[in-house]
PDB file of C-alpha atoms in Angstrom:
ATOM      1  CA  MET A   1      71.128  86.539 227.072  1.00 89.00           C
ATOM      2  CA  LEU A   2      69.976  90.269 227.507  1.00 91.00           C
ATOM      3  CA  ILE A   3      67.886  89.739 224.285  1.00 88.00           C
ATOM      4  CA  LEU A   4      66.048  87.239 225.271  1.00 87.00           C
ATOM      5  CA  ALA A   5      65.438  89.097 228.417  1.00 91.00           C
ATOM      6  CA  GLY A   6      64.541  92.347 226.861  1.00 90.00           C
ATOM      7  CA  PHE A   7      62.074  89.357 225.124  1.00 86.00           C
ATOM      8  CA  ALA A   8      60.652  87.939 228.182  1.00 89.00           C
ATOM      9  CA  ALA A   9      60.285  91.412 229.758  1.00 92.00           C
ATOM     10  CA  HIS A  10      57.496  92.680 226.586  1.00 88.00           C
ATOM     11  CA  GLN A  11      55.326  89.057 227.099  1.00 86.00           C
ATOM     12  CA  GLY A  12      55.017  89.950 231.093  1.00 90.00           C
ATOM     13  CA  TYR A  13      57.549  87.459 232.130  1.00 90.00           C
ATOM     14  CA  LEU A  14      60.616  89.543 233.578  1.00 92.00           C
ATOM     15  CA  SER A  15      59.223  93.975 234.556  1.00 96.00           C
ATOM     16  CA  PHE A  16      61.774  95.602 231.499  1.00 96.00           C
ATOM     17  CA  PRO A  17      63.329  98.602 233.722  1.00 97.00           C
ATOM     18  CA  ILE A  18      65.014  95.696 236.297  1.00 97.00           C
ATOM     19  CA  VAL A  19      66.288  93.401 233.442  1.00 96.00           C
ATOM     20  CA  LEU A  20      67.980  96.787 232.543  1.00 97.00           C
ATOM     21  CA  ALA A  21      69.234  97.614 236.019  1.00 98.00           C
ATOM     22  CA  LEU A  22      70.903  94.039 236.362  1.00 97.00           C
ATOM     23  CA  ALA A  23      71.599  94.323 232.754  1.00 97.00           C
ATOM     24  CA  PHE A  24      73.745  97.648 233.516  1.00 97.00           C
ATOM     25  CA  VAL A  25      74.975  96.234 237.585  1.00 98.00           C
ATOM     26  CA  GLY A  26      75.969  93.277 236.246  1.00 96.00           C
ATOM     27  CA  GLY A  27      78.057  93.958 233.389  1.00 95.00           C
ATOM     28  CA  THR A  28      79.133  96.788 235.199  1.00 97.00           C
ATOM     29  CA  LEU A  29      81.370  95.206 237.870  1.00 97.00           C
ATOM     30  CA  GLY A  30      82.252  92.094 235.142  1.00 95.00           C
ATOM     31  CA  ASP A  31      84.363  94.540 233.331  1.00 96.00           C
ATOM     32  CA  GLN A  32      85.474  96.185 236.073  1.00 97.00           C
ATOM     33  CA  LEU A  33      86.124  92.482 237.890  1.00 96.00           C
ATOM     34  CA  PHE A  34      88.544  91.935 234.128  1.00 95.00           C
ATOM     35  CA  PHE A  35      90.139  95.455 234.716  1.00 96.00           C
ATOM     36  CA  PHE A  36      90.968  94.915 238.411  1.00 96.00           C
ATOM     37  CA  LEU A  37      92.735  91.595 237.215  1.00 95.00           C
ATOM     38  CA  GLY A  38      94.151  93.056 234.195  1.00 93.00           C
ATOM     39  CA  HIS A  39      95.464  95.544 236.863  1.00 94.00           C
ATOM     40  CA  PHE A  40      97.130  93.784 239.551  1.00 95.00           C
ATOM     41  CA  TYR A  41      98.293  90.783 237.338  1.00 93.00           C
ATOM     42  CA  GLY A  42      97.534  91.429 233.722  1.00 87.00           C
ATOM     43  CA  GLN A  43     101.480  90.591 232.203  1.00 85.00           C
ATOM     44  CA  SER A  44     101.068  87.235 233.620  1.00 90.00           C
ATOM     45  CA  VAL A  45      96.895  86.899 233.235  1.00 87.00           C
ATOM     46  CA  ILE A  46      98.179  87.285 229.481  1.00 85.00           C
ATOM     47  CA  ALA A  47     100.903  84.730 229.627  1.00 88.00           C
ATOM     48  CA  ARG A  48      98.394  81.858 230.372  1.00 90.00           C
ATOM     49  CA  PHE A  49      96.683  82.849 227.033  1.00 86.00           C
ATOM     50  CA  PRO A  50      98.728  82.429 224.358  1.00 87.00           C
ATOM     51  CA  SER A  51      95.469  82.642 222.122  1.00 87.00           C
ATOM     52  CA  TRP A  52      94.664  86.112 223.244  1.00 85.00           C
ATOM     53  CA  THR A  53      97.702  87.148 221.306  1.00 83.00           C
ATOM     54  CA  ASP A  54      96.451  88.447 218.706  1.00 85.00           C
ATOM     55  CA  ARG A  55      93.989  90.372 220.270  1.00 82.00           C
ATOM     56  CA  VAL A  56      95.888  92.237 223.262  1.00 84.00           C
ATOM     57  CA  GLN A  57      97.420  93.519 220.605  1.00 86.00           C
ATOM     58  CA  GLN A  58      94.857  94.969 218.615  1.00 85.00           C
ATOM     59  CA  VAL A  59      93.493  96.425 221.927  1.00 85.00           C
ATOM     60  CA  CYS A  60      96.683  97.717 222.305  1.00 86.00           C
ATOM     61  CA  ARG A  61      96.315  99.888 219.196  1.00 86.00           C
ATOM     62  CA  LEU A  62      92.763 100.657 219.710  1.00 86.00           C
ATOM     63  CA  LEU A  63      93.427 101.854 223.155  1.00 88.00           C
ATOM     64  CA  GLN A  64      96.271 104.161 221.929  1.00 86.00           C
ATOM     65  CA  ARG A  65      94.542 105.966 218.565  1.00 86.00           C
ATOM     66  CA  TYR A  66      90.475 105.743 220.534  1.00 87.00           C
ATOM     67  CA  HIS A  67      91.089 105.573 224.741  1.00 85.00           C
ATOM     68  CA  ALA A  68      87.401 106.408 225.984  1.00 92.00           C
ATOM     69  CA  GLY A  69      86.323 104.978 223.093  1.00 92.00           C
ATOM     70  CA  VAL A  70      87.239 101.609 223.411  1.00 92.00           C
ATOM     71  CA  ILE A  71      86.811 101.467 226.984  1.00 93.00           C
ATOM     72  CA  VAL A  72      82.815 102.368 225.967  1.00 94.00           C
ATOM     73  CA  GLY A  73      82.772 100.190 223.074  1.00 92.00           C
ATOM     74  CA  ILE A  74      84.684  97.043 224.470  1.00 90.00           C
ATOM     75  CA  ARG A  75      81.536  95.075 225.122  1.00 90.00           C
ATOM     76  CA  PHE A  76      80.341  95.441 221.273  1.00 90.00           C
ATOM     77  CA  MET A  77      83.164  93.834 219.925  1.00 86.00           C
ATOM     78  CA  TYR A  78      83.173  90.345 219.248  1.00 83.00           C
ATOM     79  CA  GLY A  79      86.125  88.297 220.589  1.00 81.00           C
ATOM     80  CA  LEU A  80      86.920  91.348 223.235  1.00 83.00           C
ATOM     81  CA  ARG A  81      84.558  90.915 225.330  1.00 85.00           C
ATOM     82  CA  ILE A  82      87.021  89.491 228.291  1.00 86.00           C
ATOM     83  CA  ALA A  83      90.206  89.780 227.648  1.00 87.00           C
ATOM     84  CA  GLY A  84      89.199  93.867 226.440  1.00 90.00           C
ATOM     85  CA  PRO A  85      89.325  95.371 229.805  1.00 94.00           C
ATOM     86  CA  VAL A  86      91.777  92.364 231.072  1.00 91.00           C
ATOM     87  CA  VAL A  87      94.454  94.868 228.177  1.00 90.00           C
ATOM     88  CA  ILE A  88      93.026  97.791 229.747  1.00 93.00           C
ATOM     89  CA  GLY A  89      93.943  96.799 233.268  1.00 94.00           C
ATOM     90  CA  ALA A  90      97.580  95.984 232.139  1.00 91.00           C
ATOM     91  CA  SER A  91      97.408  98.792 230.875  1.00 90.00           C
ATOM     92  CA  ALA A  92      97.600 103.214 232.736  1.00 86.00           C
ATOM     93  CA  VAL A  93      94.450 103.813 232.205  1.00 92.00           C
ATOM     94  CA  PRO A  94      93.544 104.689 235.779  1.00 94.00           C
ATOM     95  CA  PRO A  95      90.935 103.024 237.340  1.00 96.00           C
ATOM     96  CA  TRP A  96      88.754 105.295 238.424  1.00 96.00           C
ATOM     97  CA  ARG A  97      89.063 106.004 234.328  1.00 95.00           C
ATOM     98  CA  PHE A  98      87.830 102.654 233.348  1.00 96.00           C
ATOM     99  CA  ALA A  99      84.939 103.130 235.388  1.00 97.00           C
ATOM    100  CA  LEU A 100      83.515 105.950 234.152  1.00 97.00           C
ATOM    101  CA  PHE A 101      83.717 104.665 230.718  1.00 96.00           C
ATOM    102  CA  ASN A 102      82.801 101.333 231.745  1.00 97.00           C
ATOM    103  CA  MET A 103      79.451 102.591 233.320  1.00 97.00           C
ATOM    104  CA  LEU A 104      78.702 104.301 230.421  1.00 97.00           C
ATOM    105  CA  GLY A 105      78.740 101.742 228.142  1.00 96.00           C
ATOM    106  CA  ALA A 106      76.516  99.371 230.531  1.00 97.00           C
ATOM    107  CA  VAL A 107      74.029 101.917 230.063  1.00 97.00           C
ATOM    108  CA  ILE A 108      74.266 102.003 225.894  1.00 96.00           C
ATOM    109  CA  TRP A 109      75.202  98.198 226.242  1.00 95.00           C
ATOM    110  CA  ALA A 110      71.785  97.625 228.285  1.00 96.00           C
ATOM    111  CA  VAL A 111      69.611  99.446 227.155  1.00 96.00           C
ATOM    112  CA  SER A 112      70.609  99.115 223.440  1.00 95.00           C
ATOM    113  CA  ILE A 113      70.787  95.316 223.567  1.00 93.00           C
ATOM    114  CA  GLY A 114      67.324  94.669 225.763  1.00 94.00           C
ATOM    115  CA  SER A 115      65.705  97.004 223.522  1.00 94.00           C
ATOM    116  CA  ILE A 116      66.318  95.194 221.155  1.00 91.00           C
ATOM    117  CA  GLY A 117      64.538  91.537 222.801  1.00 89.00           C
ATOM    118  CA  TYR A 118      61.996  93.822 223.451  1.00 91.00           C
ATOM    119  CA  LEU A 119      61.393  95.156 219.892  1.00 90.00           C
ATOM    120  CA  PHE A 120      61.039  91.796 218.641  1.00 87.00           C
ATOM    121  CA  GLY A 121      58.706  91.025 220.974  1.00 83.00           C
ATOM    122  CA  GLU A 122      57.028  93.777 219.898  1.00 82.00           C
ATOM    123  CA  ALA A 123      57.752  92.947 216.316  1.00 83.00           C
ATOM    124  CA  LEU A 124      56.554  88.859 216.321  1.00 78.00           C
ATOM    125  CA  GLN A 125      52.847  90.674 218.750  1.00 76.00           C
ATOM    126  CA  TRP A 126      52.222  92.562 215.303  1.00 74.00           C
ATOM    127  CA  LEU A 127      53.099  90.200 213.222  1.00 71.00           C
ATOM    128  CA  PHE A 128      50.810  87.091 214.657  1.00 68.00           C
ATOM    129  CA  THR A 129      47.935  89.443 215.262  1.00 66.00           C
ATOM    130  CA  ASP A 130      47.731  90.462 211.436  1.00 62.00           C
ATOM    131  CA  ILE A 131      48.785  86.614 210.855  1.00 54.00           C
ATOM    132  CA  ARG A 132      45.264  86.258 213.227  1.00 57.00           C
ATOM    133  CA  ARG A 133      42.673  88.615 211.433  1.00 61.00           C
ATOM    134  CA  SER A 134      44.074  87.148 208.534  1.00 61.00           C
ATOM    135  CA  GLU A 135      44.190  83.385 208.693  1.00 58.00           C
ATOM    136  CA  GLU A 136      41.785  82.684 206.156  1.00 65.00           C
ATOM    137  CA  GLY A 137      43.025  84.196 204.158  1.00 66.00           C
ATOM    138  CA  VAL A 138      46.827  82.149 204.305  1.00 61.00           C
ATOM    139  CA  LEU A 139      44.573  79.262 204.612  1.00 66.00           C
ATOM    140  CA  LEU A 140      43.905  79.673 201.272  1.00 73.00           C
ATOM    141  CA  LEU A 141      46.615  80.993 200.384  1.00 75.00           C
ATOM    142  CA  ILE A 142      48.450  77.497 201.538  1.00 77.00           C
ATOM    143  CA  VAL A 143      45.936  75.227 199.918  1.00 77.00           C
ATOM    144  CA  LEU A 144      45.994  77.095 197.039  1.00 81.00           C
ATOM    145  CA  VAL A 145      49.988  77.178 196.482  1.00 83.00           C
ATOM    146  CA  GLY A 146      49.801  73.464 197.413  1.00 82.00           C
ATOM    147  CA  LEU A 147      47.130  73.201 194.458  1.00 85.00           C
ATOM    148  CA  LEU A 148      49.387  74.863 191.709  1.00 88.00           C
ATOM    149  CA  PHE A 149      52.206  72.849 193.374  1.00 84.00           C
ATOM    150  CA  GLY A 150      50.536  69.313 192.739  1.00 84.00           C
ATOM    151  CA  VAL A 151      49.766  70.082 189.690  1.00 86.00           C
ATOM    152  CA  VAL A 152      53.110  71.549 188.119  1.00 85.00           C
ATOM    153  CA  ARG A 153      55.023  68.536 189.743  1.00 85.00           C
ATOM    154  CA  ARG A 154      51.670  66.549 187.780  1.00 85.00           C
ATOM    155  CA  LEU A 155      52.751  68.319 184.460  1.00 86.00           C
ATOM    156  CA  GLN A 156      56.251  67.383 184.504  1.00 85.00           C
ATOM    157  CA  ARG A 157      55.983  64.384 186.030  1.00 83.00           C
ATOM    158  CA  ASP A 158      53.251  63.882 182.972  1.00 82.00           C
ATOM    159  CA  ARG A 159      56.384  65.394 180.248  1.00 81.00           C
ATOM    160  CA  ARG A 160      58.974  63.984 181.632  1.00 80.00           C
ATOM    161  CA  ALA A 161      57.162  60.228 180.631  1.00 79.00           C
ATOM    162  CA  GLU A 162      56.025  61.202 176.870  1.00 77.00           C
ATOM    163  CA  HIS A 163      60.003  61.713 176.502  1.00 71.00           C
TER     164      HIS A 163
END
């Protein structure tokens, strides 16, 4: 969704700074919500989702080795977007520490993912500008390739008919 919002900002439909600000706020609040859910109801929430067993173990292992890095990067880890903050909340991580690193991760996430969408729009604009400049050449090339393809197919058919 954020990539699409970045693309829409490039096209002028949305304000890019507002897109990034809303992504930061939404990302931060969402993870804080899941952290506090884990902080207050961690074990019962984790027990309700047996499919999370592998994810819980993975987050716990990562958390022991790369404490701050896991908090910052959890939003980038496929399959851990929701389970990660819940598991971190159920661990011994203090809420202030999670909030600090969560905000850092949200800034990195909002800017990087939002910028991907914006740059995608820039690349498309560059591509279409070049195509417009050379559309007659492209059209001629398409016609020539089509003719060449037709000739080759005809020759293959004629050759098969002879055998």
